[in-house]
Short mmCIF file of C-alpha atoms in Angstrom, two decimals:
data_model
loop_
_atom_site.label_atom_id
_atom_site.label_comp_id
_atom_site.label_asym_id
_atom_site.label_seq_id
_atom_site.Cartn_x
_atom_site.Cartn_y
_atom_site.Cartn_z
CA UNK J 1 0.00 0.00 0.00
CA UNK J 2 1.56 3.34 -1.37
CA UNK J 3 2.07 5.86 1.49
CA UNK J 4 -0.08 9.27 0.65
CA UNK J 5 2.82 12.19 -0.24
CA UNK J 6 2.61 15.54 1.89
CA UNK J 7 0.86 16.90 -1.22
CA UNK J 8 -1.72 14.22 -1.40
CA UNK J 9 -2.43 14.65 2.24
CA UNK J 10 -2.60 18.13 1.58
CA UNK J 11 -5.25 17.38 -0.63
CA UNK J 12 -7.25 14.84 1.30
CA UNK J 13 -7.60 17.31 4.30
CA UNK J 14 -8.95 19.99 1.76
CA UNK J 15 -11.32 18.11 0.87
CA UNK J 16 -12.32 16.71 4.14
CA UNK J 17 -12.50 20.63 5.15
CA UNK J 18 -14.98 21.34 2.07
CA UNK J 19 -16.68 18.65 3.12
CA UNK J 20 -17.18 19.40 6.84
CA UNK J 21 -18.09 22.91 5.73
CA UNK J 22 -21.40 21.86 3.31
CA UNK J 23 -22.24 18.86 4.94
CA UNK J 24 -21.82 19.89 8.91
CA UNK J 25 -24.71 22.43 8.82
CA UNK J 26 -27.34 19.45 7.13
CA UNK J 27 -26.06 17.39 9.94
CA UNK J 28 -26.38 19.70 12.43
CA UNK J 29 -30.11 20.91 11.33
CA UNK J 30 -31.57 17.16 11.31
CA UNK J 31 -30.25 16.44 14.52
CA UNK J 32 -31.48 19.47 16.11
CA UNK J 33 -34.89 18.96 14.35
CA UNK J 34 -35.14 15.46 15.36
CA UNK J 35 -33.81 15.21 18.53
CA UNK J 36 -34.43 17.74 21.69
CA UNK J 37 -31.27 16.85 23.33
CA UNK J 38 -28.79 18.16 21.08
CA UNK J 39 -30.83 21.36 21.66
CA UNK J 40 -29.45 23.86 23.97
CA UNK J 41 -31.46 25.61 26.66
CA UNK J 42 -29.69 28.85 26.24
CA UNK J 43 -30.80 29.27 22.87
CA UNK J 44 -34.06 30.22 23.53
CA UNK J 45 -35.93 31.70 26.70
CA UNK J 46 -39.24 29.84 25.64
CA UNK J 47 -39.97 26.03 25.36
CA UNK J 48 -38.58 24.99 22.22
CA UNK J 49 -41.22 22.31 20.69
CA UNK J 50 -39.18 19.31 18.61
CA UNK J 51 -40.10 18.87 16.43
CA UNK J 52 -42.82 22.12 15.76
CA UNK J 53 -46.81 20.99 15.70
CA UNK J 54 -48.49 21.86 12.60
CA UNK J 55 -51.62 24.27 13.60
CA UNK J 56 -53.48 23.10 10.32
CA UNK J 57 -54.31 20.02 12.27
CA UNK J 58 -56.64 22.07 14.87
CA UNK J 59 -59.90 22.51 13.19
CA UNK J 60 -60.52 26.33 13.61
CA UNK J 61 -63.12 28.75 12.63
CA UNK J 62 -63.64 32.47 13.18
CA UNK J 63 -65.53 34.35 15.98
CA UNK J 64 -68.81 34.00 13.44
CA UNK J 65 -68.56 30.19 13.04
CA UNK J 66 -67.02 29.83 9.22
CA UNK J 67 -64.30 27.58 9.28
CA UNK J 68 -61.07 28.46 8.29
CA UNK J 69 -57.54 27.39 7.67
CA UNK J 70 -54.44 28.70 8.90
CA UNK J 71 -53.53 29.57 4.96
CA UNK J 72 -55.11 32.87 5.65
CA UNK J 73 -52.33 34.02 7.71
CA UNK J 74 -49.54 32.01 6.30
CA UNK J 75 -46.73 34.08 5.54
CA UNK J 76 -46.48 35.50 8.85
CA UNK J 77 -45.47 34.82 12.24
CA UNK J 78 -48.09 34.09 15.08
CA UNK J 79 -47.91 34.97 18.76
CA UNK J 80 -51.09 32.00 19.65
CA UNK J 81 -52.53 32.92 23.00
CA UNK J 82 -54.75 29.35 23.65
CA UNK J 83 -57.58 30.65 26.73
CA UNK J 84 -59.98 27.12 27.60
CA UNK J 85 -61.60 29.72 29.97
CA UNK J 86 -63.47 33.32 30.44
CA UNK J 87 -60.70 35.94 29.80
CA UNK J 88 -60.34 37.21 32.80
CA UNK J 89 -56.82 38.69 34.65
CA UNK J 90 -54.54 36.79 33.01
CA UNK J 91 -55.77 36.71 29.64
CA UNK J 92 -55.53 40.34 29.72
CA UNK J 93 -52.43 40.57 30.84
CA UNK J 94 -51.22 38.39 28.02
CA UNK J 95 -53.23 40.12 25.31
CA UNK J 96 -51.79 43.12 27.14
CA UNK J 97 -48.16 41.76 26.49
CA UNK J 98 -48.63 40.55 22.97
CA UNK J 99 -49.45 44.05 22.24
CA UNK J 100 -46.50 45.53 24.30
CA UNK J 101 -44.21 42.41 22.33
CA UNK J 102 -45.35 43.74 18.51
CA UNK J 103 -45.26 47.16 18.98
CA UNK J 104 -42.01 47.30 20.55
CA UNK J 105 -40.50 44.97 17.21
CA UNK J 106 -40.85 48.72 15.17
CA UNK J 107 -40.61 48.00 11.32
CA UNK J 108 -40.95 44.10 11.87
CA UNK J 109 -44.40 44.42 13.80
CA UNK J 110 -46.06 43.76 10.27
CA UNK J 111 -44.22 40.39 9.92
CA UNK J 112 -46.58 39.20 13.30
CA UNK J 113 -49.81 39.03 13.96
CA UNK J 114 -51.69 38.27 17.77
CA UNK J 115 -54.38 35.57 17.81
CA UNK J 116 -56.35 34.28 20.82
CA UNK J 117 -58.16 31.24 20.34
CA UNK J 118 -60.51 30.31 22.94
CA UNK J 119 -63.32 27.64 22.69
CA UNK J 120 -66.68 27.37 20.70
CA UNK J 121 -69.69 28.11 22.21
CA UNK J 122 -67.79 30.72 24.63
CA UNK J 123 -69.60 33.82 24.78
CA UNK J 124 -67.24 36.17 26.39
CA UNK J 125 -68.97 39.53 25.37
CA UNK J 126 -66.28 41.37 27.47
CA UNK J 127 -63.46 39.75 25.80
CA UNK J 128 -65.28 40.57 22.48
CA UNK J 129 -65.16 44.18 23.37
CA UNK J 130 -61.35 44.13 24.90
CA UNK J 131 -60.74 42.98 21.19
CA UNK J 132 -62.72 45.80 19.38
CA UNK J 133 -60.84 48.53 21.60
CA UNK J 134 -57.69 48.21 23.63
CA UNK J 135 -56.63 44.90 21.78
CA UNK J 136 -58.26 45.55 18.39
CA UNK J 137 -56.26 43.62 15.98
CA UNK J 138 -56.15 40.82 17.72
CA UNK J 139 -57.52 37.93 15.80
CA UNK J 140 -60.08 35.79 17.81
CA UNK J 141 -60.45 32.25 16.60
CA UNK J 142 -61.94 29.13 18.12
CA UNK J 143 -62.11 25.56 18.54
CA UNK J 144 -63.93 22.82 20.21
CA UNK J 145 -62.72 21.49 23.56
CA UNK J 146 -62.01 17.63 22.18
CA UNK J 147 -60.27 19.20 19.14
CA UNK J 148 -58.05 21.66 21.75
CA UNK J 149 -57.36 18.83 24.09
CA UNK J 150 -56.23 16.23 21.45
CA UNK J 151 -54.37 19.16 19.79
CA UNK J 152 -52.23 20.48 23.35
CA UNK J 153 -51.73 16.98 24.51
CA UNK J 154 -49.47 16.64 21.85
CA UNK J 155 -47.15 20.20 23.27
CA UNK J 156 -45.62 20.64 26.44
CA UNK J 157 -47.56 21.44 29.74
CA UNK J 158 -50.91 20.50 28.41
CA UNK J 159 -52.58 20.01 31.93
CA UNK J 160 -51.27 23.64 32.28
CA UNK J 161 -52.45 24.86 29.17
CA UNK J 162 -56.02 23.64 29.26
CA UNK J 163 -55.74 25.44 32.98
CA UNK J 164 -54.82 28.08 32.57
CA UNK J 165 -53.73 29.29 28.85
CA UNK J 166 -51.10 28.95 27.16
CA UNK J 167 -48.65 31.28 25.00
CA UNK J 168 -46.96 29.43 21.98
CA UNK J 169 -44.98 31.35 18.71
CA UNK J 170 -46.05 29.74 15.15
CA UNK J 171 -43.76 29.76 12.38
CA UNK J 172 -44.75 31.63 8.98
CA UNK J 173 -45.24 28.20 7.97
CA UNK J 174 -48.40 26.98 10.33
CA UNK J 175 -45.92 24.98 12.59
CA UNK J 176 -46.25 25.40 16.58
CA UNK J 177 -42.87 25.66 17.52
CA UNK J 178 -42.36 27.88 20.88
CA UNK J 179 -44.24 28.15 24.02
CA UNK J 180 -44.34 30.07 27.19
CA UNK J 181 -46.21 30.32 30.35
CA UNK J 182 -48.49 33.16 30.33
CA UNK J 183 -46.10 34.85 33.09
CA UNK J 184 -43.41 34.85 31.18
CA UNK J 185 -41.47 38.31 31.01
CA UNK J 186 -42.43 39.97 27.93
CA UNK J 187 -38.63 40.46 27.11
CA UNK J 188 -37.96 37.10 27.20
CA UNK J 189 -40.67 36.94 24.21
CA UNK J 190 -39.68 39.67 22.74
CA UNK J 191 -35.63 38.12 22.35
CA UNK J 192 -36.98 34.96 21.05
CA UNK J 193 -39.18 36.66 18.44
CA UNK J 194 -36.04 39.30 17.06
CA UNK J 195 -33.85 36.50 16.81
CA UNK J 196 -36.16 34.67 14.81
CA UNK J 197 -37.21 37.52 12.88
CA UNK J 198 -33.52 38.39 11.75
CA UNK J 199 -32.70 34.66 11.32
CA UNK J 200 -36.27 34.02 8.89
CA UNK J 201 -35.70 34.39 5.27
CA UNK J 202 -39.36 33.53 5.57
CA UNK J 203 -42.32 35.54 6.57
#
């Protein structure tokens, strides 16, 4: 067996170097996708959910009863508020923060939108009139209770989030794929979301 020259070496770990360079990033990506592990806490202040939960699979329909699909918003990214219950003090605070969150983003607020999806059948006339003044522009969807629960069993906390509410960031793409307590420090939030916003060559 011939013995590689210096030059041929040379060569080999050039093209071992090219090949760590293109092929180290697809590595990296699928194992971060597919495995929760390899994911580091510090990267995000939120619950990173691996891998992300598509929202088309949650039937949803508007605050008049038509049905719609998550297509209508696709293209941007969601802050999902999930309320099971009345909105009382802590929904508002929430809706209060998602505000506080989009605003503060400047020439990106346009790339997210605030949705709070409670459950069918709820008639919360003051949360109704919340979203028509302080929170207008908030979109209010809904779903039924067996579609929510099947649907949050499936993310983290879900005893917590059919408690008390849930706040979860959705990806221009319909996927689920960050969620926070409803106490969470708006900054926190608001980190997450620039990060992604700078990183997204998407929505």
């Amino acid at each position: 067996m011939a013995i590689p020259t210096r030059s041929n070496r040379k060569a080999i770990f050039f093209l071992l170097f090219l090949v760590a360079i293109f092929v180290g990033p697809m590595i990296a990506s699928y194992l971060i996708y597919n495995f929760h592990a390899f994911v580091p806490e510090t990267m995000s202040n939120g619950h990173l959910i691996l891998p992300p939960l598509s929202l088309q699979k949650l039937p949803l329909q508007n605050s008049k009863g038509e049905l719609i699909t998550t297509n209508t918003y696709q293209g941007d990214w969601i802050m999902l508020y999930v309320e099971p219950k009345q909105c009382e003090q802590t929904c508002l605070d929430t809706l209060y923060k998602m505000r506080q969150v989009r605003t503060r983003l400047g020439k990106d607020m346009d790339r997210v939108q605030r949705v709070i999806l409670t459950l069918t059948g709820n008639q919360d006339k003051p949360l109704q009139e919340y979203l028509s003044s302080l929170y207008q522009g908030t979109i209010h969807l809904q779903t039924t209770a067996a579609d929510l629960n099947k649907f949050i069993n499936k993310l983290p906390s879900p005893n917590t989030a059919m408690s008390t509410g849930n706040l979860y960031l959705v990806d221009p793409l319909g996927n689920v794929m960050m969620s926070y307590n409803p106490s969470q420090n708006p900054k926190d939030i608001y980190s997450d979301l620039t990060r992604l916003l700078k990183a997204s060559r998407i929505g």
